[in-house]
XYZ file of C-alpha atoms in Angstrom:
582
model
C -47.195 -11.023 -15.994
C -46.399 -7.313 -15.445
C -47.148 -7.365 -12.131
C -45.203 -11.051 -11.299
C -41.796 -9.293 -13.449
C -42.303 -5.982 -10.889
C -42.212 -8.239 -8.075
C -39.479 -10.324 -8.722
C -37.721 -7.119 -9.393
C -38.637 -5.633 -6.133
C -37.416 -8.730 -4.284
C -33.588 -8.986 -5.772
C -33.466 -4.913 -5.502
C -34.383 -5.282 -1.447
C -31.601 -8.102 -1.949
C -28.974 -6.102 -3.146
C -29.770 -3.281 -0.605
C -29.865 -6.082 2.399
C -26.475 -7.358 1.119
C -25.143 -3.910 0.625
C -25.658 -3.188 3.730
C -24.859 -6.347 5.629
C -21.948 -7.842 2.854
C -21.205 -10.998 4.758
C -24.141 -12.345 3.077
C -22.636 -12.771 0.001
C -20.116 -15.714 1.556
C -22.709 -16.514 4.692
C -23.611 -19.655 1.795
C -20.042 -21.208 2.182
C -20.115 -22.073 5.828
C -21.206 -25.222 6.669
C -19.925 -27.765 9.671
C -16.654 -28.576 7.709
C -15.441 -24.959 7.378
C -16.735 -23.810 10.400
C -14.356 -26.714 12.098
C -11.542 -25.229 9.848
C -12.750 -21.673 10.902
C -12.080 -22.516 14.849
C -8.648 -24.075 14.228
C -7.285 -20.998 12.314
C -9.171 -18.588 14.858
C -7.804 -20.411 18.162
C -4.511 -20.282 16.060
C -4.501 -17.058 15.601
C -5.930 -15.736 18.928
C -2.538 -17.261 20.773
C -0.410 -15.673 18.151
C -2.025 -12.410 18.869
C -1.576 -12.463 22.851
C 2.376 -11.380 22.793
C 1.907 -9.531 19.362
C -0.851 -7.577 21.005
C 1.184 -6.439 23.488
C 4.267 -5.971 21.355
C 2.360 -3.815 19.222
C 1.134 -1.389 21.725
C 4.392 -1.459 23.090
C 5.759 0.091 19.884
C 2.667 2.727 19.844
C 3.183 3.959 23.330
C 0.170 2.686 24.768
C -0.756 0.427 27.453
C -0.181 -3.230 26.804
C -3.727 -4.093 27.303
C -4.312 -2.012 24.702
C -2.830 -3.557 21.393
C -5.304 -6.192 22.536
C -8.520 -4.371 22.690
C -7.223 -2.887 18.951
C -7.462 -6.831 17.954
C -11.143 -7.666 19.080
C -13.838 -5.451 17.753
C -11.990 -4.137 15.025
C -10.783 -7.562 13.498
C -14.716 -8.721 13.884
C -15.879 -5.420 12.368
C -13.123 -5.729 9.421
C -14.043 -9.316 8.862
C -17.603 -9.162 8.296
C -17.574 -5.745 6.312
C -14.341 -6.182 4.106
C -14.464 -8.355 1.311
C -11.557 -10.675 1.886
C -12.192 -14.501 3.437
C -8.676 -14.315 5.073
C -7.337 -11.242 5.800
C -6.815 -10.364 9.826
C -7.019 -6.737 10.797
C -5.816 -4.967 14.043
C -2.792 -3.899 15.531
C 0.476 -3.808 13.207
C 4.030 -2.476 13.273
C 3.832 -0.048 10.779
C 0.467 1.444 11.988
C 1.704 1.516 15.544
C 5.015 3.302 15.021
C 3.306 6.244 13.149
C 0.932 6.109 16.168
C 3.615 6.496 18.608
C 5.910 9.287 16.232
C 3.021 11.003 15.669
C 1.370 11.499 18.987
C 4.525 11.571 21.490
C 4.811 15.174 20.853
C 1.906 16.194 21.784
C 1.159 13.867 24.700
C 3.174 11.886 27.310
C 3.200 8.424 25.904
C 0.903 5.777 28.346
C -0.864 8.712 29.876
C -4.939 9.265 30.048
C -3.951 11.974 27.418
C -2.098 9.820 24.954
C -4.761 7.423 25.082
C -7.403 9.567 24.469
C -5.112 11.170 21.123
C -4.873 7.500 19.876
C -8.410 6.543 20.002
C -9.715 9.788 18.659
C -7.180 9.343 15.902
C -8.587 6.256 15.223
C -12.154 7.399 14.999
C -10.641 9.839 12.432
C -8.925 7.642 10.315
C -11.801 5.636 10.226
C -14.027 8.409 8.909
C -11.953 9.010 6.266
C -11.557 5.270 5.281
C -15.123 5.099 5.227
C -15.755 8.103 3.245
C -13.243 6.775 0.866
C -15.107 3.605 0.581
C -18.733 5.013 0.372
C -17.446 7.538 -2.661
C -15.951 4.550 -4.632
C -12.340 6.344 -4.411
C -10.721 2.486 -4.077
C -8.074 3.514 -6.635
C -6.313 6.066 -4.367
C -4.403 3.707 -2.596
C -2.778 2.725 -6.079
C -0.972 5.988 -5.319
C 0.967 5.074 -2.230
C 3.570 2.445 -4.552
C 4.827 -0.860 -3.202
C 8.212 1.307 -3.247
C 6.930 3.775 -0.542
C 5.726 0.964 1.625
C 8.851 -0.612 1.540
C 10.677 2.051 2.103
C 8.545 3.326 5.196
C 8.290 0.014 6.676
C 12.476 -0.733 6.790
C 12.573 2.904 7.983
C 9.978 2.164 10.693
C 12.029 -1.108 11.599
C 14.893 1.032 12.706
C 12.747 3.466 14.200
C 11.604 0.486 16.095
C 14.639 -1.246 17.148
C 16.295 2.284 18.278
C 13.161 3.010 20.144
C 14.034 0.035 22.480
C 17.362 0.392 22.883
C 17.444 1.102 25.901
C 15.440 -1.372 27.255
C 17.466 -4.088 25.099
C 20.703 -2.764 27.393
C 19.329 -0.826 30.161
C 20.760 2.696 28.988
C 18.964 5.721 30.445
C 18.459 7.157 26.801
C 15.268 9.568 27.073
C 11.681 8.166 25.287
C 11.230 9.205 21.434
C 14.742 10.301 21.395
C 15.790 11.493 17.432
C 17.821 8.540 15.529
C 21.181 9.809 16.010
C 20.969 10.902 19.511
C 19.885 7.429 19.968
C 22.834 5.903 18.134
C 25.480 8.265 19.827
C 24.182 7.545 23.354
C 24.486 4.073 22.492
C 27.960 4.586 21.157
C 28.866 7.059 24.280
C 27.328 5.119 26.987
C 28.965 1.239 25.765
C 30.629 1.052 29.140
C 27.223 1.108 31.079
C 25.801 -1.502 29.376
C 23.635 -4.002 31.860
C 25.233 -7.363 31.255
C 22.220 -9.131 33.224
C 19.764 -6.860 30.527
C 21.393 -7.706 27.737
C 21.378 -11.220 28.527
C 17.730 -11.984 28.930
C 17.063 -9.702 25.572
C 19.404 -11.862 23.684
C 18.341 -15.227 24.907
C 14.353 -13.955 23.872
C 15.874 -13.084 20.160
C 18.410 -16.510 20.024
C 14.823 -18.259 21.663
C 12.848 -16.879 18.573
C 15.038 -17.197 15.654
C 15.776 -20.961 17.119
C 12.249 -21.864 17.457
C 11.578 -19.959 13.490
C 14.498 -22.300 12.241
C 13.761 -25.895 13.873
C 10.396 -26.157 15.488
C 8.369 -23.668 12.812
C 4.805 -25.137 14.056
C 5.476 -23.275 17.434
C 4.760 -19.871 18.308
C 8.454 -18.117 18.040
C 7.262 -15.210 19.856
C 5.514 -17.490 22.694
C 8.201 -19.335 23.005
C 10.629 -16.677 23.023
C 8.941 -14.566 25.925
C 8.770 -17.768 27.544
C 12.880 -18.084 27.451
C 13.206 -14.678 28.234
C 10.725 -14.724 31.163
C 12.633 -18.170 32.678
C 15.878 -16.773 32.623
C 14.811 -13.371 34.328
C 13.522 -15.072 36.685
C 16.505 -17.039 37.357
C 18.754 -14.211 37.206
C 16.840 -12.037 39.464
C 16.519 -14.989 42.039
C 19.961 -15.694 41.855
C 21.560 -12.061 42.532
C 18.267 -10.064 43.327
C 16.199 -7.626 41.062
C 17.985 -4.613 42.829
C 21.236 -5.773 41.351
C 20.089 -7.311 37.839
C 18.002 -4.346 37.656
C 15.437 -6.613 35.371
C 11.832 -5.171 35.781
C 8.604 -6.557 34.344
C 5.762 -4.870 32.363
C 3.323 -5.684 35.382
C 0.237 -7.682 35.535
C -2.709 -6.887 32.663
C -6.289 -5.901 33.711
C -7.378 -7.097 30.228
C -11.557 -8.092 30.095
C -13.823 -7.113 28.177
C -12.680 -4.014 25.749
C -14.196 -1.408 28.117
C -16.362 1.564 26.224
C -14.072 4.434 25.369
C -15.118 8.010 23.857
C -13.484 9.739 21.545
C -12.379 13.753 21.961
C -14.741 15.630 19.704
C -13.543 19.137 20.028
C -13.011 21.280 16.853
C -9.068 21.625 18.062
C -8.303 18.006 18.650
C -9.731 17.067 15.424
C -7.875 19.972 13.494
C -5.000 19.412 15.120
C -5.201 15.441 14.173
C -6.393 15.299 11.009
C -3.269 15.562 9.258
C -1.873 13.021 10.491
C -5.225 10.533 10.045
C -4.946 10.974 6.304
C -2.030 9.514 6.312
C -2.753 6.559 8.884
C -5.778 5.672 6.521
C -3.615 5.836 3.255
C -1.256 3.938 4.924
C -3.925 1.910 6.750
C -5.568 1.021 3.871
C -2.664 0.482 1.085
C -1.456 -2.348 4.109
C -4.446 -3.630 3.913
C -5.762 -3.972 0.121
C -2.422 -5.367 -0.855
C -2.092 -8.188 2.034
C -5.715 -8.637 1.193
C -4.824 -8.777 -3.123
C -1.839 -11.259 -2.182
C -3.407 -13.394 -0.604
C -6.619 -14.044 -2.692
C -4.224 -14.827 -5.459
C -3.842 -18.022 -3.825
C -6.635 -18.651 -2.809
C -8.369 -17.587 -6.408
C -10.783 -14.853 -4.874
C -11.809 -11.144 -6.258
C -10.779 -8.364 -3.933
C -13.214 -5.286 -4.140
C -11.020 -2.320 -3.127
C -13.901 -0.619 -2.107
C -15.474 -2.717 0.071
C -12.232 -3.127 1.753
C -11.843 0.129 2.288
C -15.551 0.502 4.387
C -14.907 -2.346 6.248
C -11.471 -0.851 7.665
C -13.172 2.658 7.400
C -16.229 0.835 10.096
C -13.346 -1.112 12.032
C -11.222 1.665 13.127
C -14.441 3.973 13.472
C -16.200 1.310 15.864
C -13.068 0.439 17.510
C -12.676 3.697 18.579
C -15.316 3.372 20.955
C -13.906 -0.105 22.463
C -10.790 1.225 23.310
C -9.123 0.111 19.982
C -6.247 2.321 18.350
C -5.782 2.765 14.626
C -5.822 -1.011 13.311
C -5.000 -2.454 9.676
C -5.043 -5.470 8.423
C -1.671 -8.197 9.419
C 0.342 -9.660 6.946
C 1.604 -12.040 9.539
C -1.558 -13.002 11.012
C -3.535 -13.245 7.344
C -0.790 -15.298 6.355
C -1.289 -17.976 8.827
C -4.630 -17.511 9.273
C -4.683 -18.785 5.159
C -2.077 -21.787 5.569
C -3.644 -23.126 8.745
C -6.173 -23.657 6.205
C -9.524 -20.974 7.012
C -12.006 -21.156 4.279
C -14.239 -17.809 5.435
C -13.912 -14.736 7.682
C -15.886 -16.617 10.786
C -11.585 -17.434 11.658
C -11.096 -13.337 11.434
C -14.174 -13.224 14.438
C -12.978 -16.927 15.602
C -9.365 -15.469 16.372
C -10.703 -12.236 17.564
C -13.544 -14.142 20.488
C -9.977 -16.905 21.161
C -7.860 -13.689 22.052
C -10.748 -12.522 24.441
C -10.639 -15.794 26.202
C -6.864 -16.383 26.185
C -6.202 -13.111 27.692
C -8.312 -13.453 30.541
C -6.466 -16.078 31.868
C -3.240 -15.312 30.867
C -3.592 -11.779 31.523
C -1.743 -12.066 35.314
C 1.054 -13.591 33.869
C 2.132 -10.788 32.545
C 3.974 -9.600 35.520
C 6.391 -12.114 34.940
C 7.012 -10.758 31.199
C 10.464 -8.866 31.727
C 10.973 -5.549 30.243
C 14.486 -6.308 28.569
C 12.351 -10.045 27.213
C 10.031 -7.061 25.188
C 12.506 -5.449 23.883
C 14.164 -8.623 22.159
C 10.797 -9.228 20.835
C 10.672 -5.983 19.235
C 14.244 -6.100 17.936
C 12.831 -9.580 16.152
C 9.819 -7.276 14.730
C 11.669 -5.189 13.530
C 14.543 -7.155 11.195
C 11.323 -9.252 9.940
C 9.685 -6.036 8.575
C 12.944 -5.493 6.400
C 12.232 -6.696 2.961
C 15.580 -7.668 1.785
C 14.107 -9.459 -1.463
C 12.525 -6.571 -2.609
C 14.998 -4.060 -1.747
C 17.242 -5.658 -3.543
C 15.300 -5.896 -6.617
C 14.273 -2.523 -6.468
C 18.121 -1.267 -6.446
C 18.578 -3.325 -8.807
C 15.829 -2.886 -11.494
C 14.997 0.668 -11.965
C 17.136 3.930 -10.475
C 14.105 6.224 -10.185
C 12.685 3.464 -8.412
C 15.506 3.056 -6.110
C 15.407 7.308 -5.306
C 11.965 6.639 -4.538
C 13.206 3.929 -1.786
C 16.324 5.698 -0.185
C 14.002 8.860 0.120
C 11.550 7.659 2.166
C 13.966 5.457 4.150
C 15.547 8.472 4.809
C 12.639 10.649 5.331
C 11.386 8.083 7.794
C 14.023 8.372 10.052
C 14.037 12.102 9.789
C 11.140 13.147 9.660
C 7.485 12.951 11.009
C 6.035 9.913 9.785
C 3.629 11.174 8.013
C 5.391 13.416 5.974
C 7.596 10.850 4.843
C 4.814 9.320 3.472
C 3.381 12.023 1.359
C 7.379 12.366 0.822
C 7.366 9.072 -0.899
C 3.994 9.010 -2.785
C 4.976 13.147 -3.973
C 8.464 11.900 -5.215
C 6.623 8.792 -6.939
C 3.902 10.610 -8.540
C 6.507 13.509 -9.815
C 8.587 10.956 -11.607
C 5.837 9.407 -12.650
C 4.651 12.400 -14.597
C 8.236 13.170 -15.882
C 7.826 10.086 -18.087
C 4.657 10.498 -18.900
C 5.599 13.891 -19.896
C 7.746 12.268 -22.057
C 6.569 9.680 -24.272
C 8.741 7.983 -26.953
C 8.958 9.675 -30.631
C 10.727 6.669 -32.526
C 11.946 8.362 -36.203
C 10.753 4.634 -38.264
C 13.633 4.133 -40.987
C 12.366 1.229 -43.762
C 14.284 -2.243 -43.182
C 13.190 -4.505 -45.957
C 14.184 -7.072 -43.115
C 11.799 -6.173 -40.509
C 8.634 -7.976 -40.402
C 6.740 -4.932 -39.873
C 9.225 -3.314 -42.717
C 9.893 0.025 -40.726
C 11.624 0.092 -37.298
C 13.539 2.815 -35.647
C 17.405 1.635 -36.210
C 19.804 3.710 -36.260
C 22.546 3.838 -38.962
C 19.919 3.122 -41.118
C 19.394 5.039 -44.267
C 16.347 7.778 -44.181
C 13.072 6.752 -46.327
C 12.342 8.837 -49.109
C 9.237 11.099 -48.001
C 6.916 11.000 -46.158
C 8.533 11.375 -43.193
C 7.251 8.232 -40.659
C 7.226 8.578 -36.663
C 5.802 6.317 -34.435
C 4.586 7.732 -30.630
C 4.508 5.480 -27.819
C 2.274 6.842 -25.200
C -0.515 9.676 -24.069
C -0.582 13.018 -25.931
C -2.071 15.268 -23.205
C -0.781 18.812 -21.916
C 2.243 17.893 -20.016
C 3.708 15.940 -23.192
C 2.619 18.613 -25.631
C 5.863 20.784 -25.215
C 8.310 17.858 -25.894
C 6.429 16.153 -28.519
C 6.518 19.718 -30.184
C 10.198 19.993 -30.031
C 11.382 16.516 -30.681
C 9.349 17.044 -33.946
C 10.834 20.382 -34.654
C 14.383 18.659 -34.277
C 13.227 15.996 -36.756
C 12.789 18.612 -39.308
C 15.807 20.739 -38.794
C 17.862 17.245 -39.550
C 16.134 16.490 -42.304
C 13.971 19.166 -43.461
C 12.973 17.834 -47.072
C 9.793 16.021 -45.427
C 6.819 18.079 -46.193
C 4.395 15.212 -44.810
C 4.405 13.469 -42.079
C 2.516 9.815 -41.185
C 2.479 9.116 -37.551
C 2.481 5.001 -36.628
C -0.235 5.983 -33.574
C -0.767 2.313 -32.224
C 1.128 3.431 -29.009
C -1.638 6.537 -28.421
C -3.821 5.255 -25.735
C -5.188 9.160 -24.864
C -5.493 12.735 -26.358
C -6.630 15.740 -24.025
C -7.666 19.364 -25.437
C -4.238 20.547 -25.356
C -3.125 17.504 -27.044
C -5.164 17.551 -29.738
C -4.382 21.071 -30.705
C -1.010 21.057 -30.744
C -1.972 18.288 -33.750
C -4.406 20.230 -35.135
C -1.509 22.869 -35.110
C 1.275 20.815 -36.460
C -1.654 19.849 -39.523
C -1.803 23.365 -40.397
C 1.886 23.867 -40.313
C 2.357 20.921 -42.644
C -0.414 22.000 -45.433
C 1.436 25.582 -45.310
C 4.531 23.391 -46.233
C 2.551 21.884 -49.141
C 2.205 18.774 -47.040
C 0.122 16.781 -44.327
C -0.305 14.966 -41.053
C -1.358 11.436 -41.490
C -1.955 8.378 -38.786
C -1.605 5.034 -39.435
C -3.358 2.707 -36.911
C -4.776 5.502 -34.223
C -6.968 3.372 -31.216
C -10.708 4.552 -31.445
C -11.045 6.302 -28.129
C -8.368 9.209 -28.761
C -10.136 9.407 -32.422
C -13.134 10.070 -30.770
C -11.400 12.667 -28.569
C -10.315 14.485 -31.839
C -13.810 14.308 -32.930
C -15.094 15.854 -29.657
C -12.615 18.741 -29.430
C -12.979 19.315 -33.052
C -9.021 18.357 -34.078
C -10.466 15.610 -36.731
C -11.767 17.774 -39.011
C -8.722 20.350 -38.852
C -6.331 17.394 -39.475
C -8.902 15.936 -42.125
C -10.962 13.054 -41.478
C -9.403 11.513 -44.429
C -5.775 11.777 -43.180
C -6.754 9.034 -40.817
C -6.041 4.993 -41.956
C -6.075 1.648 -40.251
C -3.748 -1.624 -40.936
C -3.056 -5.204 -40.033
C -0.416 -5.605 -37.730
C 1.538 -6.731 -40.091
C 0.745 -4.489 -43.287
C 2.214 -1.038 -42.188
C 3.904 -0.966 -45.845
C -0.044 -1.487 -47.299
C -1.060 1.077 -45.128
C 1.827 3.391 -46.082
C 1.127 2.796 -49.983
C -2.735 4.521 -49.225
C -1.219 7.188 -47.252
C 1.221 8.129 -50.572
C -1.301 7.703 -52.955
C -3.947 10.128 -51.059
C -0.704 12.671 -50.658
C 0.107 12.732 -54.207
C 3.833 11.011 -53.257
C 5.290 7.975 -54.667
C 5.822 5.365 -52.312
């Protein structure tokens, strides 16, 4: 019997190291021939969707268009089978692509060999440290970089975007990675140069999309868009000549397999890029967690952060070496790749093998795709990456909340993108800790009224002693100092309370410091000829007392439980162990 339990023991531990190791296992038992034919639809789907965001996307990151391809085959199969969401769709996005491009144009020429080989050792790094993340169970750290930041950076990055192709949208000679306002003023300056012909095709490809968005919504805007764009180049430049129109396409692709790429592993390329991959893989990986949470809330699946995090941490680290730049996963591409109905990852590698095979023969058409047709897509990319809904309700609802916002919008546009994002997540985590610093010390008055028969009304007339407080929320170092002087300001306005019995229901944690400063106020109160009582104090911080030795200052006796409803009960045993009459 021994021996058969040691067995079966042996066999499910191998199992759990097999599908630790290879985690698609764990859904491999949900594909059968009905959602593998749901699987190809969403992946064929999917893989046209990703041919002119592909090459949008590299567009924005300063890379060859081939490029934002290559970033959308091995990494979305990579992502797919080692993440742990059935629908999300990694590779190239917007927000990604812009830091890419704002980080790396200073120190390379954009579409050069050297550029190139900046973006795909970035990538390698940002996968290391994605991975890393993963493997250490650190899944939580993302929870720092708030939906506030990301909305914030991405509307910033949307006008980063659109002024980065403002030339192109009306044929200005306005240098490459320009600063914002320079941008803006040469606009402004230069109004009277404007190509008419330029302008023309840029705004038929954005009336073409938002046309197709509003009355044919099961077509491919952005297809159908270059498409319009394309036609009417073509019949512009036929009609009065290229040399006149001055219209120029982005030439044909030499897209095929993604060819094998190498990283630079020098000890100054790495130092000098590392800064800026720890914030591509927080950003990386707070993109994808949250399209990945979103969208499992629909379809009624558990996200495990930390699995997610390996499988984008192996994606961008493998697709480093097949010519794929820093990839994340696509809220646009998840999102369809769910309501065109896709019941595992297989549409993830589906999508990815469709784009492959699409590309190669639509690859030299490209030469027809006009330059000015590009930059109307772009200018569509970039008002759809403007959350207007939740801006809105962030202005509205909460003003730290909203400084949060404007500073990284602002930030954004000013700064390098990465610091605006540890500008955001530094400005979130110090408000964060100013109210946490200061957590609510409600002076209870009695209201025979109440249900509870205490609240904390004011006008109300004081009870007779002991003096009752109630705290809502941690008392650990950084609150120590104001819970110390809001209670010194309750006894200078009414300083006949001796004792004092603390409603501690709202105390979810005590640190050392914290429980001193109660072990403190105890002594102070016995000197007084009182006492420090709690009324209702969670078990966890009363163990925490125990363990830094504040319980038996404060007296293990000072300490009493009630219904939610009997606080007076409660109050009557407090009195009655303090020698006071109720």
């Amino acid at each position: 019997m021994a021996a058969l339990i040691s067995q079966k023991f042996g066999r499910r531990r191998e199992v759990s190291w097999l599908i630790t190791l290879l985690p698609f296992l764990r859904w491999a038992n949900r594909v059968d021939r009905h959602t593998l034919r749901a699987d190809l639809v969403a992946g064929l789907t999917g893989g046209i969707v990703l041919v002119p965001q592909g090459v949008a996307f590299a567009t924005i990151a300063g890379m060859p268009p081939e490029y934002g391809l290559y970033a959308a085959m091995v990494p979305a199969i990579v992502a797919a089978l080692w993440g742990s969401s059935w629908h999300l769709v990694s590779g190239p996005t917007t927000a990604i692509s812009i830091v890419v491009f704002a980080t790396l144009s200073p120190l390379a020429e954009p579409g050069s060999s050297q550029f190139v080989s900046l973006a795909l050792t970035l990538s390698f790094l940002v996968g290391l440290i994605q991975l890393a993340l993963g493997l250490l169970r650190l899944g939580t750290l993302v929870n720092f970089v708030s939906h506030t930041v990301v909305v914030g950076f991405t509307s910033g990055a949307a006008v980063l975007i659109a002024l980065s192709q403002v030339k192109n949208f009306f044929g200005l000679p306005i240098p490459r990675g320009a600063p914002a306002h320079e941008v803006v003023t040469g606009l402004l300056t230069q109004l009277h140069h404007v190509n008419p012909y330029i302008v023309a095709v840029a705004m038929a490809t954005v009336l073409a999309s938002v046309i197709t968005r509003r009355w044919l919504p099961r077509v491919p805007h952005m297809i159908a868009a270059m498409v319009a764009g394309s036609l009417l180049a073509l019949a512009l430049n036929r009609t009065f000549g290229d040399s006149t129109t001055g219209i120029t396409s982005i030439g044909a692709l030499s897209v095929g397999l993604p060819p094998l790429s190498m990283p630079d592993f020098s000890w100054s390329r790495i130092e000098q890029l590392l800064p800026i991959a720890v914030a591509v893989a927080l950003l990386a990986l707070t993109e994808a967690v949250s399209i990945a949470r979103a969208i499992a809330v629909n379809a009624e699946q558990r996200i495990d952060g930390n699995q997610e995090f390996i499988g984008q941490g192996l994606s961008n680290l493998l697709g480093s070496f097949f010519s794929g730049y820093a990839s994340s996963g696509s809220f646009n591409r998840s999102g369809l790749n769910f309501a065109v109905g896709a019941k595992t990852p297989l549409a993830a590698v589906f999508s990815a093998l469709a784009l492959l095979g699409l590309v190669m023969f639509l690859a030299p058409l490209a030469k027809y795709l006009p330059i000015p047709a590009m930059a109307g897509i772009l200018f569509v990319v970039a008002w759809g990456l403007i959350d207007f809904h939740h801006i809105a309700e962030i202005l509205r609802a909460n003003r730290q909340e909203a400084a949060v916002l404007v500073v990284t919008f602002l930030s954004t546009l000013t700064l390098q993108l990465e610091f605006a994002i540890y500008t955001g997540v530094l400005l979130s985590l110090m408000l964060y800790l100013n109210r946490t610093s200061k957590p609510g010390l409600d002076d209870l008055k009695h209201s025979p009224g109440a249900v509870a028969r205490f609240c904390a009304g004011a006008g109300l007339p004081d009870n007779p002693p002991p003096k009752i407080v109630r705290i809502n929320g941690s008392v650990f170092f950084g609150a120590v100092s104001h819970l110390e002087a809001t209670l010194q300001h309750i006894d200078e306005l009414e300083s006949g309370h001796r004792s004092l019995v603390v409603m501690a229901s709202g105390i979810n944690f005590i640190d050392l410091a914290g429980a001193r400063m109660l072990a403190q106020e105890a002594r102070r109160r016995r000197a007084l000829g009182g006492g420090l009582y709690f009324l209702g104090l969670k078990e966890e911080p009363l163990d925490a007392l125990r363990r830094y030795g504040a319980l038996e200052q404060i007296g293990s006796s000072n300490f009493f439980s009630f219904e939610e409803d009997r606080y007076d009960a409660a109050l009557e045993k407090v009195c009655k162990t303090s020698g006071l009459a109720k």
